[in-house]
């Protein structure tokens, strides 16, 4: 892969990423950053420390002679799933680490940042590649930090807000959805390895696309409301078998953060800006694959495959859209009034109908970092395009995110597709 | 689809299928056919009755004026997962149906068989299509009956045998595995709909195959033994993350029916013929996807995709191989000493690296029978080729079986593939 | 303890007990006697075999030279909870033993019966004591066989009947409940060890009774109906904390075998004689301790202590009442129109407010049989008096039965008490 | 009950109790007081707020005209199990309340304290009784706060200390245990209701004691070590059936906070003062009822009944012993070198062989506060005497604490008894 052209560029990249993480917890208390609301989620403090552990372990420990670790116990506390790096604290126990405190974790970050900034000039290419990987890794955790924090706050009957809400314009219904025809026949997809990408994005390879069309924007809250009103959550025939079992066992009746008002109406939505009125024109968010799939069946459509999605996205500017740096609280916004396909990047991760599996010729990266992606290739579905909680510049057309079909605490949404 | 050319042919087909089911429980007691060893499995008696229910409900009830149901309560007892057919008994409770007795269930079968034989001549084409579907459906349950019975008997410390063992030749190690190069570029796959096929096998469509080769035979017990000896079950880096969790939580250390002798050696195998010596040259059976995947990684290979498998199988005789009608107890046999690719059909279902998902343009069949396949399209992997417990003639090159990656009580095996 | 005065008397006792067990399964199929509906319950076949194992192990193996066991594997299959007797099959797996068949188990019984009858004359006193214990042990299992069979059949939507219903007179409401004052001050209780008793019934010791009265009969279905109509199952303040949690988690709204008719009315009751009309004057049965306790609180009363119960029962004829040998299907009957306290023995086990704990000076019997009672002394409550499923002559005034407070598949009922 | 003789005395009592609670969290962070390590435990912050809610709800809301609640939402957040006070937050979710912050909770306390101090002079007697109840309630939560905090910190691999360790003298083995004969025959026990007591401590009533003796001190770490060395945790015959299941399922091999050193030796103990050397002469702590019972069986003894314990304790000074105000970290200390029975009060709660059940004539207090004790009367065992985490002056001879037999995160210990 091509590295940033100069040590300066790498320093700027590292510095920017590390600064954003800290900014995300401004205004949060030590308790806020220590809470864990479910095994899938982690405390904010853990995200701050684990991303730092990545640099300390794979760069400073392995490449910087005489580096003195901040605290040897942290290697155990802040390893996540790297089996080859030794024992780890059980994931559901992360919320019991009331210590180290947020202040200590921030000191840990500074210790590592200083050592990294000193070291960056002299690192060999292999280590500099790990720095780039670490920056991308930390950007992923920035998004996770936000989704986990939102989930934690949603358990609190006081419904605290993490950030100022900003102005929310409640619009009318969105414009009618239009279909955009996609490419057909042999198409190349996947990353070519020239710039940075995660290992699972390549190798580039050929697939064959059948005739199809994609919706020009994301499904909206208003459209989802019609699905509910039509008893979508009560109609077994719309659901996958596993999805229907999930709906019944968990009493699912709406997306994760929809809230009823006193009259029983789904008129409100909880987010990082607190409780707010539901905007019918904004994209529906926090739906599981099961829900996305059932909705699309109800709508007489289907979800796109990841190949269809990527062929539509290739060539578009992946840095344009609603990302983490948008003003106001983190949230998706209505599709702009433009022609053509919109909202492919940013706003919400789009569920695809593709299982997360290796591309032909896939080889995981060597060593501990090679545990990164390949080991998750069973039972999960691919999501594409990034979200309003993704740092701008983090995603690409080839970028593959993945979650289990029941998970929905991420910033997920739905784009429809159909055969033509 | 093309129906059997004459009413006679359909009657012969129906009669043969119905006869085989009953033959499978000859020698079993009422208790044997009533036991249920886990929620995934069903009692033999239930299989006998449920397959009968299919004909009674979708053919006799819907197409035969004046048909008098054997017992109206059976509609509730023997529905499986057809939500649109009303309430069902909870799956894990099937083992509590000590009544109706086996004799009553056999009487139920006769009642339906007689009504069906009378009706077959005059059924409209749509109903005759359902009869063909019902025959194929029953053949699937014949295999399930055997796998569930094997699982039940394996829980019994007396290790009873269901059928006579027959002669088992314990051979030397199998011949060295050889690689057979597959087709590349655009390839058509899927069923064309002219003869009978399940809805999920079509539509026929184009895929693009990358350069690859398939192993010329299945992986053997002897080869699996080497994997165990090399601490395959203790090496995290060989496993998918979910697979490793499954291994640890369940204390998995060998395929499902391997048994240790008194010296601790994995020298025995339990099967429908009872406990027997392990044959190193026979295909390894009853492995999960997780195990198949880990083994293939350990072997420096991977599992084939279903497209690779189908392109290799197309044109071969799907009725040749080790199927249910093989003499002796149901079991796979060593690959014959021939050149070229062997054991594609029969012996064992082969795990593929493909998730069970719809083909482009897939539409489920209409009505209740449409629940048949499409609703299971999440979280499962495709298996191909049939097994020694499959009725001969049941499978095709396009045939797709599917199970969750942790399941292994079916007659599953492994064929390796690799990129070239 | 005093043994039966002659070898003849012991033979008659042994023979009678062994004959009754077999009579209980007349009319049941191999499947019926093999099914297990929950971990708490065991298959009928298992009861038949386990009681036989008791004699084979503790008498024939240990005292009869040259006794040849029927099948050495049965020692493992039919041990229950005797840790000192070695490994056992896991309790929830008992329902998977479709083999040995009922016929084989009956042959096992005959094999042991013959050996026992031959040996009885010459057994030393210690062995004869074990024979008496084994007879009492088998009588306990006769009741369990019936309760477990009832539970199994209750899971079957066909609601099969185990035995002929017999005439059921549906009476009017029972006579008004009257209070009978009990003894006060120092009272001796517990078994004196002269005749047979289980170890936990002694030693005899003094307790101090406060002023109290007992109801003169059991609580009826009609009275329980008033509790339901008064929203007893919806009123948290009537329940113990654990009881309320049990009600909510399990959606409890009536005793175990009450059944609604099509109009939603609790007008039917399921029993060993099948489904029948609810008799308002008959004692309410199959209630948990939690329910008995809540009902008594609702009624402004409480449950009796076991000392209060025993002091009322002492001196009464424990063989008089509704026991297993009553004609018709096993069920309790309305209290006879007599003065004074009724139904203390037979009809239904009466929950007491006493935890099952050792009496002062309690010592478990030595050896494996000593595991019999003492090890269950935590978390359970005492029940007194026997039931309609208890063999006549099995219980005494000092007899202590015990179950966990949530269990209700036994033939349990309620007698009220109050402070005066 | 007799109230404190003057408003002044009540104020002093209230003030002292309220001050101690706040002192317990000095030095803890907002995260420390927000963490919850298991459903049985609660965050420190929750204890501080819930005890305040008690006064706000039952005194200020109900008796003080014009009282303005600090925050109406707190009624929902900080109710514990009072069903009649309306909905509550689910117990396992208490650890998700990262807000309100500790500072807000302390402000809540000040708000209520000021209102209470103003109101105390003019409260009617019924309200003053509730104030006394509230003080005793808060003292219970002071102990729970410490036990829950200890459990939380024990999950943290850093093993933080909550308080300074103080000097720990590691002594030799304790003096040999001696037996002290108890009273026999009719004995009165229970509280007479003249001073404050919880409802479950009365009414006073007569019991009959059999001949017995109590150990003159608590069982020590050294003695427990001998139990472990003798394979006590591996010997089924020493355990209750439920206890043995608990040992096996949870892999129990020592008391809760025993820790091995690098050589595998149980040489260390974790406590509120952090990790320290194990003192063989100090009382063994944090054992379950199951363990206490098994140990006593191993020792050829048994646990005392609560009547035996109370008859020994009556007349002794309940304020003398090792209580919460002892200098150094909270921990029990070796029995003083004195004659006669020692350590009855303070040091550790002593498991008794008595189930927690109502005394004859027991009536719960009326209204919501009546939910306080009576509803827990199933499945739990009584503990007596208070512990090193109990505020001095809180316990009495009649005081009944109670926990489930598997629980051991409280400051529990063992005193032996025997029949004579």
PDB file of N, CA, C and O in Angstrom, chain D residues 105-159:
ATOM      1  N   UNK D 105     -26.109  13.140  43.551  1.00  0.00           N
ATOM      2  CA  UNK D 105     -26.679  12.309  44.612  1.00  0.00           C
ATOM      3  C   UNK D 105     -26.349  12.895  45.974  1.00  0.00           C
ATOM      4  O   UNK D 105     -27.187  12.905  46.890  1.00  0.00           O
ATOM      5  N   UNK D 106     -25.136  13.432  46.099  1.00  0.00           N
ATOM      6  CA  UNK D 106     -24.795  14.065  47.376  1.00  0.00           C
ATOM      7  C   UNK D 106     -25.647  15.319  47.591  1.00  0.00           C
ATOM      8  O   UNK D 106     -26.069  15.617  48.725  1.00  0.00           O
ATOM      9  N   UNK D 107     -25.944  16.031  46.528  1.00  0.00           N
ATOM     10  CA  UNK D 107     -26.830  17.204  46.643  1.00  0.00           C
ATOM     11  C   UNK D 107     -28.235  16.758  47.038  1.00  0.00           C
ATOM     12  O   UNK D 107     -28.912  17.430  47.838  1.00  0.00           O
ATOM     13  N   UNK D 108     -28.651  15.644  46.483  1.00  0.00           N
ATOM     14  CA  UNK D 108     -29.962  15.067  46.847  1.00  0.00           C
ATOM     15  C   UNK D 108     -29.979  14.749  48.341  1.00  0.00           C
ATOM     16  O   UNK D 108     -30.944  15.066  49.056  1.00  0.00           O
ATOM     17  N   UNK D 109     -28.929  14.159  48.813  1.00  0.00           N
ATOM     18  CA  UNK D 109     -28.845  13.842  50.251  1.00  0.00           C
ATOM     19  C   UNK D 109     -28.938  15.117  51.086  1.00  0.00           C
ATOM     20  O   UNK D 109     -29.682  15.165  52.076  1.00  0.00           O
ATOM     21  N   UNK D 110     -28.200  16.158  50.688  1.00  0.00           N
ATOM     22  CA  UNK D 110     -28.230  17.394  51.477  1.00  0.00           C
ATOM     23  C   UNK D 110     -29.632  18.001  51.479  1.00  0.00           C
ATOM     24  O   UNK D 110     -30.120  18.466  52.508  1.00  0.00           O
ATOM     25  N   UNK D 111     -30.268  17.974  50.320  1.00  0.00           N
ATOM     26  CA  UNK D 111     -31.624  18.512  50.205  1.00  0.00           C
ATOM     27  C   UNK D 111     -32.566  17.807  51.180  1.00  0.00           C
ATOM     28  O   UNK D 111     -33.332  18.445  51.912  1.00  0.00           O
ATOM     29  N   UNK D 112     -32.484  16.507  51.204  1.00  0.00           N
ATOM     30  CA  UNK D 112     -33.369  15.730  52.085  1.00  0.00           C
ATOM     31  C   UNK D 112     -32.950  15.898  53.548  1.00  0.00           C
ATOM     32  O   UNK D 112     -33.796  16.025  54.442  1.00  0.00           O
ATOM     33  N   UNK D 113     -31.650  15.945  53.798  1.00  0.00           N
ATOM     34  CA  UNK D 113     -31.175  16.101  55.181  1.00  0.00           C
ATOM     35  C   UNK D 113     -31.680  17.411  55.780  1.00  0.00           C
ATOM     36  O   UNK D 113     -32.139  17.469  56.929  1.00  0.00           O
ATOM     37  N   UNK D 114     -31.588  18.461  54.999  1.00  0.00           N
ATOM     38  CA  UNK D 114     -32.036  19.765  55.494  1.00  0.00           C
ATOM     39  C   UNK D 114     -33.531  19.731  55.783  1.00  0.00           C
ATOM     40  O   UNK D 114     -33.983  20.175  56.849  1.00  0.00           O
ATOM     41  N   UNK D 115     -34.286  19.183  54.861  1.00  0.00           N
ATOM     42  CA  UNK D 115     -35.747  19.107  55.065  1.00  0.00           C
ATOM     43  C   UNK D 115     -36.083  18.237  56.267  1.00  0.00           C
ATOM     44  O   UNK D 115     -36.998  18.542  57.046  1.00  0.00           O
ATOM     45  N   UNK D 116     -35.334  17.193  56.445  1.00  0.00           N
ATOM     46  CA  UNK D 116     -35.592  16.294  57.572  1.00  0.00           C
ATOM     47  C   UNK D 116     -35.243  16.982  58.888  1.00  0.00           C
ATOM     48  O   UNK D 116     -36.002  16.908  59.862  1.00  0.00           O
ATOM     49  N   UNK D 117     -34.090  17.635  58.942  1.00  0.00           N
ATOM     50  CA  UNK D 117     -33.681  18.277  60.192  1.00  0.00           C
ATOM     51  C   UNK D 117     -34.703  19.348  60.583  1.00  0.00           C
ATOM     52  O   UNK D 117     -35.013  19.519  61.761  1.00  0.00           O
ATOM     53  N   UNK D 118     -35.204  20.048  59.581  1.00  0.00           N
ATOM     54  CA  UNK D 118     -36.236  21.048  59.865  1.00  0.00           C
ATOM     55  C   UNK D 118     -37.511  20.394  60.385  1.00  0.00           C
ATOM     56  O   UNK D 118     -38.184  20.920  61.253  1.00  0.00           O
ATOM     57  N   UNK D 119     -37.834  19.233  59.828  1.00  0.00           N
ATOM     58  CA  UNK D 119     -39.128  18.627  60.110  1.00  0.00           C
ATOM     59  C   UNK D 119     -39.137  17.808  61.393  1.00  0.00           C
ATOM     60  O   UNK D 119     -40.197  17.594  61.994  1.00  0.00           O
ATOM     61  N   UNK D 120     -37.984  17.353  61.832  1.00  0.00           N
ATOM     62  CA  UNK D 120     -37.950  16.352  62.908  1.00  0.00           C
ATOM     63  C   UNK D 120     -38.688  16.789  64.168  1.00  0.00           C
ATOM     64  O   UNK D 120     -39.371  15.978  64.808  1.00  0.00           O
ATOM     65  N   UNK D 121     -38.554  18.075  64.508  1.00  0.00           N
ATOM     66  CA  UNK D 121     -39.188  18.572  65.734  1.00  0.00           C
ATOM     67  C   UNK D 121     -40.699  18.354  65.748  1.00  0.00           C
ATOM     68  O   UNK D 121     -41.283  18.070  66.792  1.00  0.00           O
ATOM     69  N   UNK D 122     -41.286  18.489  64.587  1.00  0.00           N
ATOM     70  CA  UNK D 122     -42.748  18.549  64.550  1.00  0.00           C
ATOM     71  C   UNK D 122     -43.413  17.278  64.041  1.00  0.00           C
ATOM     72  O   UNK D 122     -44.623  17.245  63.845  1.00  0.00           O
ATOM     73  N   UNK D 123     -42.640  16.245  63.823  1.00  0.00           N
ATOM     74  CA  UNK D 123     -43.250  15.041  63.247  1.00  0.00           C
ATOM     75  C   UNK D 123     -44.127  14.328  64.273  1.00  0.00           C
ATOM     76  O   UNK D 123     -43.772  14.269  65.464  1.00  0.00           O
ATOM     77  N   UNK D 124     -45.227  13.751  63.821  1.00  0.00           N
ATOM     78  CA  UNK D 124     -46.023  12.934  64.743  1.00  0.00           C
ATOM     79  C   UNK D 124     -45.269  11.639  65.071  1.00  0.00           C
ATOM     80  O   UNK D 124     -44.292  11.282  64.403  1.00  0.00           O
ATOM     81  N   UNK D 125     -45.737  10.964  66.072  1.00  0.00           N
ATOM     82  CA  UNK D 125     -45.030   9.764  66.540  1.00  0.00           C
ATOM     83  C   UNK D 125     -44.901   8.728  65.436  1.00  0.00           C
ATOM     84  O   UNK D 125     -43.857   8.081  65.284  1.00  0.00           O
ATOM     85  N   UNK D 126     -45.955   8.566  64.624  1.00  0.00           N
ATOM     86  CA  UNK D 126     -45.889   7.549  63.564  1.00  0.00           C
ATOM     87  C   UNK D 126     -44.761   7.862  62.585  1.00  0.00           C
ATOM     88  O   UNK D 126     -44.070   6.978  62.100  1.00  0.00           O
ATOM     89  N   UNK D 127     -44.570   9.151  62.311  1.00  0.00           N
ATOM     90  CA  UNK D 127     -43.505   9.537  61.389  1.00  0.00           C
ATOM     91  C   UNK D 127     -42.145   9.375  62.047  1.00  0.00           C
ATOM     92  O   UNK D 127     -41.164   8.990  61.410  1.00  0.00           O
ATOM     93  N   UNK D 128     -42.078   9.684  63.325  1.00  0.00           N
ATOM     94  CA  UNK D 128     -40.798   9.532  64.024  1.00  0.00           C
ATOM     95  C   UNK D 128     -40.406   8.058  64.069  1.00  0.00           C
ATOM     96  O   UNK D 128     -39.226   7.720  63.985  1.00  0.00           O
ATOM     97  N   UNK D 129     -41.398   7.202  64.159  1.00  0.00           N
ATOM     98  CA  UNK D 129     -41.077   5.771  64.091  1.00  0.00           C
ATOM     99  C   UNK D 129     -40.483   5.406  62.731  1.00  0.00           C
ATOM    100  O   UNK D 129     -39.573   4.599  62.630  1.00  0.00           O
ATOM    101  N   UNK D 130     -41.008   6.046  61.699  1.00  0.00           N
ATOM    102  CA  UNK D 130     -40.457   5.790  60.356  1.00  0.00           C
ATOM    103  C   UNK D 130     -39.044   6.342  60.235  1.00  0.00           C
ATOM    104  O   UNK D 130     -38.210   5.782  59.512  1.00  0.00           O
ATOM    105  N   UNK D 131     -38.761   7.429  60.922  1.00  0.00           N
ATOM    106  CA  UNK D 131     -37.395   7.964  60.892  1.00  0.00           C
ATOM    107  C   UNK D 131     -36.435   6.962  61.527  1.00  0.00           C
ATOM    108  O   UNK D 131     -35.357   6.683  60.989  1.00  0.00           O
ATOM    109  N   UNK D 132     -36.857   6.401  62.651  1.00  0.00           N
ATOM    110  CA  UNK D 132     -36.002   5.409  63.306  1.00  0.00           C
ATOM    111  C   UNK D 132     -35.823   4.193  62.381  1.00  0.00           C
ATOM    112  O   UNK D 132     -34.715   3.678  62.204  1.00  0.00           O
ATOM    113  N   UNK D 133     -36.911   3.779  61.756  1.00  0.00           N
ATOM    114  CA  UNK D 133     -36.817   2.675  60.802  1.00  0.00           C
ATOM    115  C   UNK D 133     -35.863   3.026  59.669  1.00  0.00           C
ATOM    116  O   UNK D 133     -35.017   2.219  59.269  1.00  0.00           O
ATOM    117  N   UNK D 134     -35.985   4.258  59.178  1.00  0.00           N
ATOM    118  CA  UNK D 134     -35.128   4.698  58.078  1.00  0.00           C
ATOM    119  C   UNK D 134     -33.656   4.708  58.461  1.00  0.00           C
ATOM    120  O   UNK D 134     -32.791   4.402  57.629  1.00  0.00           O
ATOM    121  N   UNK D 135     -33.379   5.080  59.708  1.00  0.00           N
ATOM    122  CA  UNK D 135     -31.982   5.058  60.160  1.00  0.00           C
ATOM    123  C   UNK D 135     -31.459   3.621  60.194  1.00  0.00           C
ATOM    124  O   UNK D 135     -30.336   3.349  59.760  1.00  0.00           O
ATOM    125  N   UNK D 136     -32.241   2.730  60.725  1.00  0.00           N
ATOM    126  CA  UNK D 136     -31.832   1.327  60.748  1.00  0.00           C
ATOM    127  C   UNK D 136     -31.700   0.771  59.330  1.00  0.00           C
ATOM    128  O   UNK D 136     -30.789  -0.007  59.025  1.00  0.00           O
ATOM    129  N   UNK D 137     -32.611   1.157  58.461  1.00  0.00           N
ATOM    130  CA  UNK D 137     -32.564   0.754  57.057  1.00  0.00           C
ATOM    131  C   UNK D 137     -31.263   1.257  56.419  1.00  0.00           C
ATOM    132  O   UNK D 137     -30.578   0.521  55.697  1.00  0.00           O
ATOM    133  N   UNK D 138     -30.931   2.497  56.703  1.00  0.00           N
ATOM    134  CA  UNK D 138     -29.706   3.039  56.108  1.00  0.00           C
ATOM    135  C   UNK D 138     -28.466   2.328  56.657  1.00  0.00           C
ATOM    136  O   UNK D 138     -27.510   2.086  55.917  1.00  0.00           O
ATOM    137  N   UNK D 139     -28.489   1.956  57.917  1.00  0.00           N
ATOM    138  CA  UNK D 139     -27.355   1.200  58.461  1.00  0.00           C
ATOM    139  C   UNK D 139     -27.197  -0.147  57.761  1.00  0.00           C
ATOM    140  O   UNK D 139     -26.074  -0.610  57.527  1.00  0.00           O
ATOM    141  N   UNK D 140     -28.303  -0.771  57.415  1.00  0.00           N
ATOM    142  CA  UNK D 140     -28.196  -2.018  56.646  1.00  0.00           C
ATOM    143  C   UNK D 140     -27.521  -1.766  55.303  1.00  0.00           C
ATOM    144  O   UNK D 140     -26.707  -2.555  54.836  1.00  0.00           O
ATOM    145  N   UNK D 141     -27.904  -0.638  54.679  1.00  0.00           N
ATOM    146  CA  UNK D 141     -27.327  -0.349  53.366  1.00  0.00           C
ATOM    147  C   UNK D 141     -25.865   0.076  53.468  1.00  0.00           C
ATOM    148  O   UNK D 141     -25.127  -0.044  52.507  1.00  0.00           O
ATOM    149  N   UNK D 142     -25.464   0.600  54.616  1.00  0.00           N
ATOM    150  CA  UNK D 142     -24.036   0.900  54.784  1.00  0.00           C
ATOM    151  C   UNK D 142     -23.225  -0.391  54.658  1.00  0.00           C
ATOM    152  O   UNK D 142     -22.189  -0.424  53.994  1.00  0.00           O
ATOM    153  N   UNK D 143     -23.716  -1.421  55.280  1.00  0.00           N
ATOM    154  CA  UNK D 143     -23.000  -2.693  55.169  1.00  0.00           C
ATOM    155  C   UNK D 143     -23.058  -3.229  53.740  1.00  0.00           C
ATOM    156  O   UNK D 143     -22.054  -3.712  53.205  1.00  0.00           O
ATOM    157  N   UNK D 144     -24.223  -3.123  53.115  1.00  0.00           N
ATOM    158  CA  UNK D 144     -24.347  -3.607  51.732  1.00  0.00           C
ATOM    159  C   UNK D 144     -23.441  -2.816  50.800  1.00  0.00           C
ATOM    160  O   UNK D 144     -22.843  -3.365  49.875  1.00  0.00           O
ATOM    161  N   UNK D 145     -23.356  -1.520  51.032  1.00  0.00           N
ATOM    162  CA  UNK D 145     -22.474  -0.690  50.211  1.00  0.00           C
ATOM    163  C   UNK D 145     -21.049  -1.249  50.259  1.00  0.00           C
ATOM    164  O   UNK D 145     -20.387  -1.394  49.224  1.00  0.00           O
ATOM    165  N   UNK D 146     -20.608  -1.606  51.434  1.00  0.00           N
ATOM    166  CA  UNK D 146     -19.239  -2.122  51.568  1.00  0.00           C
ATOM    167  C   UNK D 146     -19.089  -3.491  50.905  1.00  0.00           C
ATOM    168  O   UNK D 146     -18.096  -3.758  50.213  1.00  0.00           O
ATOM    169  N   UNK D 147     -20.061  -4.363  51.099  1.00  0.00           N
ATOM    170  CA  UNK D 147     -19.939  -5.700  50.502  1.00  0.00           C
ATOM    171  C   UNK D 147     -19.997  -5.616  48.982  1.00  0.00           C
ATOM    172  O   UNK D 147     -19.284  -6.337  48.290  1.00  0.00           O
ATOM    173  N   UNK D 148     -20.837  -4.726  48.475  1.00  0.00           N
ATOM    174  CA  UNK D 148     -20.967  -4.602  47.022  1.00  0.00           C
ATOM    175  C   UNK D 148     -19.724  -3.960  46.410  1.00  0.00           C
ATOM    176  O   UNK D 148     -19.280  -4.348  45.324  1.00  0.00           O
ATOM    177  N   UNK D 149     -19.180  -2.991  47.111  1.00  0.00           N
ATOM    178  CA  UNK D 149     -17.954  -2.340  46.639  1.00  0.00           C
ATOM    179  C   UNK D 149     -16.801  -3.344  46.616  1.00  0.00           C
ATOM    180  O   UNK D 149     -16.028  -3.409  45.657  1.00  0.00           O
ATOM    181  N   UNK D 150     -16.713  -4.147  47.646  1.00  0.00           N
ATOM    182  CA  UNK D 150     -15.657  -5.164  47.702  1.00  0.00           C
ATOM    183  C   UNK D 150     -15.794  -6.129  46.527  1.00  0.00           C
ATOM    184  O   UNK D 150     -14.811  -6.483  45.871  1.00  0.00           O
ATOM    185  N   UNK D 151     -17.032  -6.527  46.247  1.00  0.00           N
ATOM    186  CA  UNK D 151     -17.241  -7.459  45.136  1.00  0.00           C
ATOM    187  C   UNK D 151     -16.853  -6.818  43.808  1.00  0.00           C
ATOM    188  O   UNK D 151     -16.257  -7.464  42.939  1.00  0.00           O
ATOM    189  N   UNK D 152     -17.171  -5.555  43.649  1.00  0.00           N
ATOM    190  CA  UNK D 152     -16.816  -4.843  42.408  1.00  0.00           C
ATOM    191  C   UNK D 152     -15.302  -4.772  42.244  1.00  0.00           C
ATOM    192  O   UNK D 152     -14.764  -5.101  41.181  1.00  0.00           O
ATOM    193  N   UNK D 153     -14.636  -4.371  43.288  1.00  0.00           N
ATOM    194  CA  UNK D 153     -13.182  -4.224  43.188  1.00  0.00           C
ATOM    195  C   UNK D 153     -12.501  -5.580  42.985  1.00  0.00           C
ATOM    196  O   UNK D 153     -11.440  -5.663  42.375  1.00  0.00           O
ATOM    197  N   UNK D 154     -13.124  -6.632  43.483  1.00  0.00           N
ATOM    198  CA  UNK D 154     -12.531  -7.967  43.318  1.00  0.00           C
ATOM    199  C   UNK D 154     -12.574  -8.429  41.869  1.00  0.00           C
ATOM    200  O   UNK D 154     -11.862  -9.357  41.485  1.00  0.00           O
ATOM    201  N   UNK D 155     -13.427  -7.818  41.027  1.00  0.00           N
ATOM    202  CA  UNK D 155     -13.468  -8.173  39.605  1.00  0.00           C
ATOM    203  C   UNK D 155     -12.372  -7.479  38.814  1.00  0.00           C
ATOM    204  O   UNK D 155     -12.138  -7.789  37.661  1.00  0.00           O
ATOM    205  N   UNK D 156     -11.766  -6.478  39.412  1.00  0.00           N
ATOM    206  CA  UNK D 156     -10.787  -5.660  38.698  1.00  0.00           C
ATOM    207  C   UNK D 156      -9.397  -6.271  38.850  1.00  0.00           C
ATOM    208  O   UNK D 156      -8.899  -6.420  39.967  1.00  0.00           O
ATOM    209  N   UNK D 157      -8.786  -6.640  37.725  1.00  0.00           N
ATOM    210  CA  UNK D 157      -7.460  -7.278  37.816  1.00  0.00           C
ATOM    211  C   UNK D 157      -6.433  -6.410  38.527  1.00  0.00           C
ATOM    212  O   UNK D 157      -5.414  -6.912  38.988  1.00  0.00           O
ATOM    213  N   UNK D 158      -6.675  -5.114  38.616  1.00  0.00           N
ATOM    214  CA  UNK D 158      -5.731  -4.241  39.314  1.00  0.00           C
ATOM    215  C   UNK D 158      -5.880  -4.360  40.826  1.00  0.00           C
ATOM    216  O   UNK D 158      -5.056  -3.838  41.574  1.00  0.00           O
ATOM    217  N   UNK D 159      -6.942  -5.029  41.303  1.00  0.00           N
ATOM    218  CA  UNK D 159      -7.198  -5.234  42.730  1.00  0.00           C
ATOM    219  C   UNK D 159      -7.034  -3.939  43.529  1.00  0.00           C
ATOM    220  O   UNK D 159      -6.206  -3.852  44.455  1.00  0.00           O
TER     221      UNK D 159
END
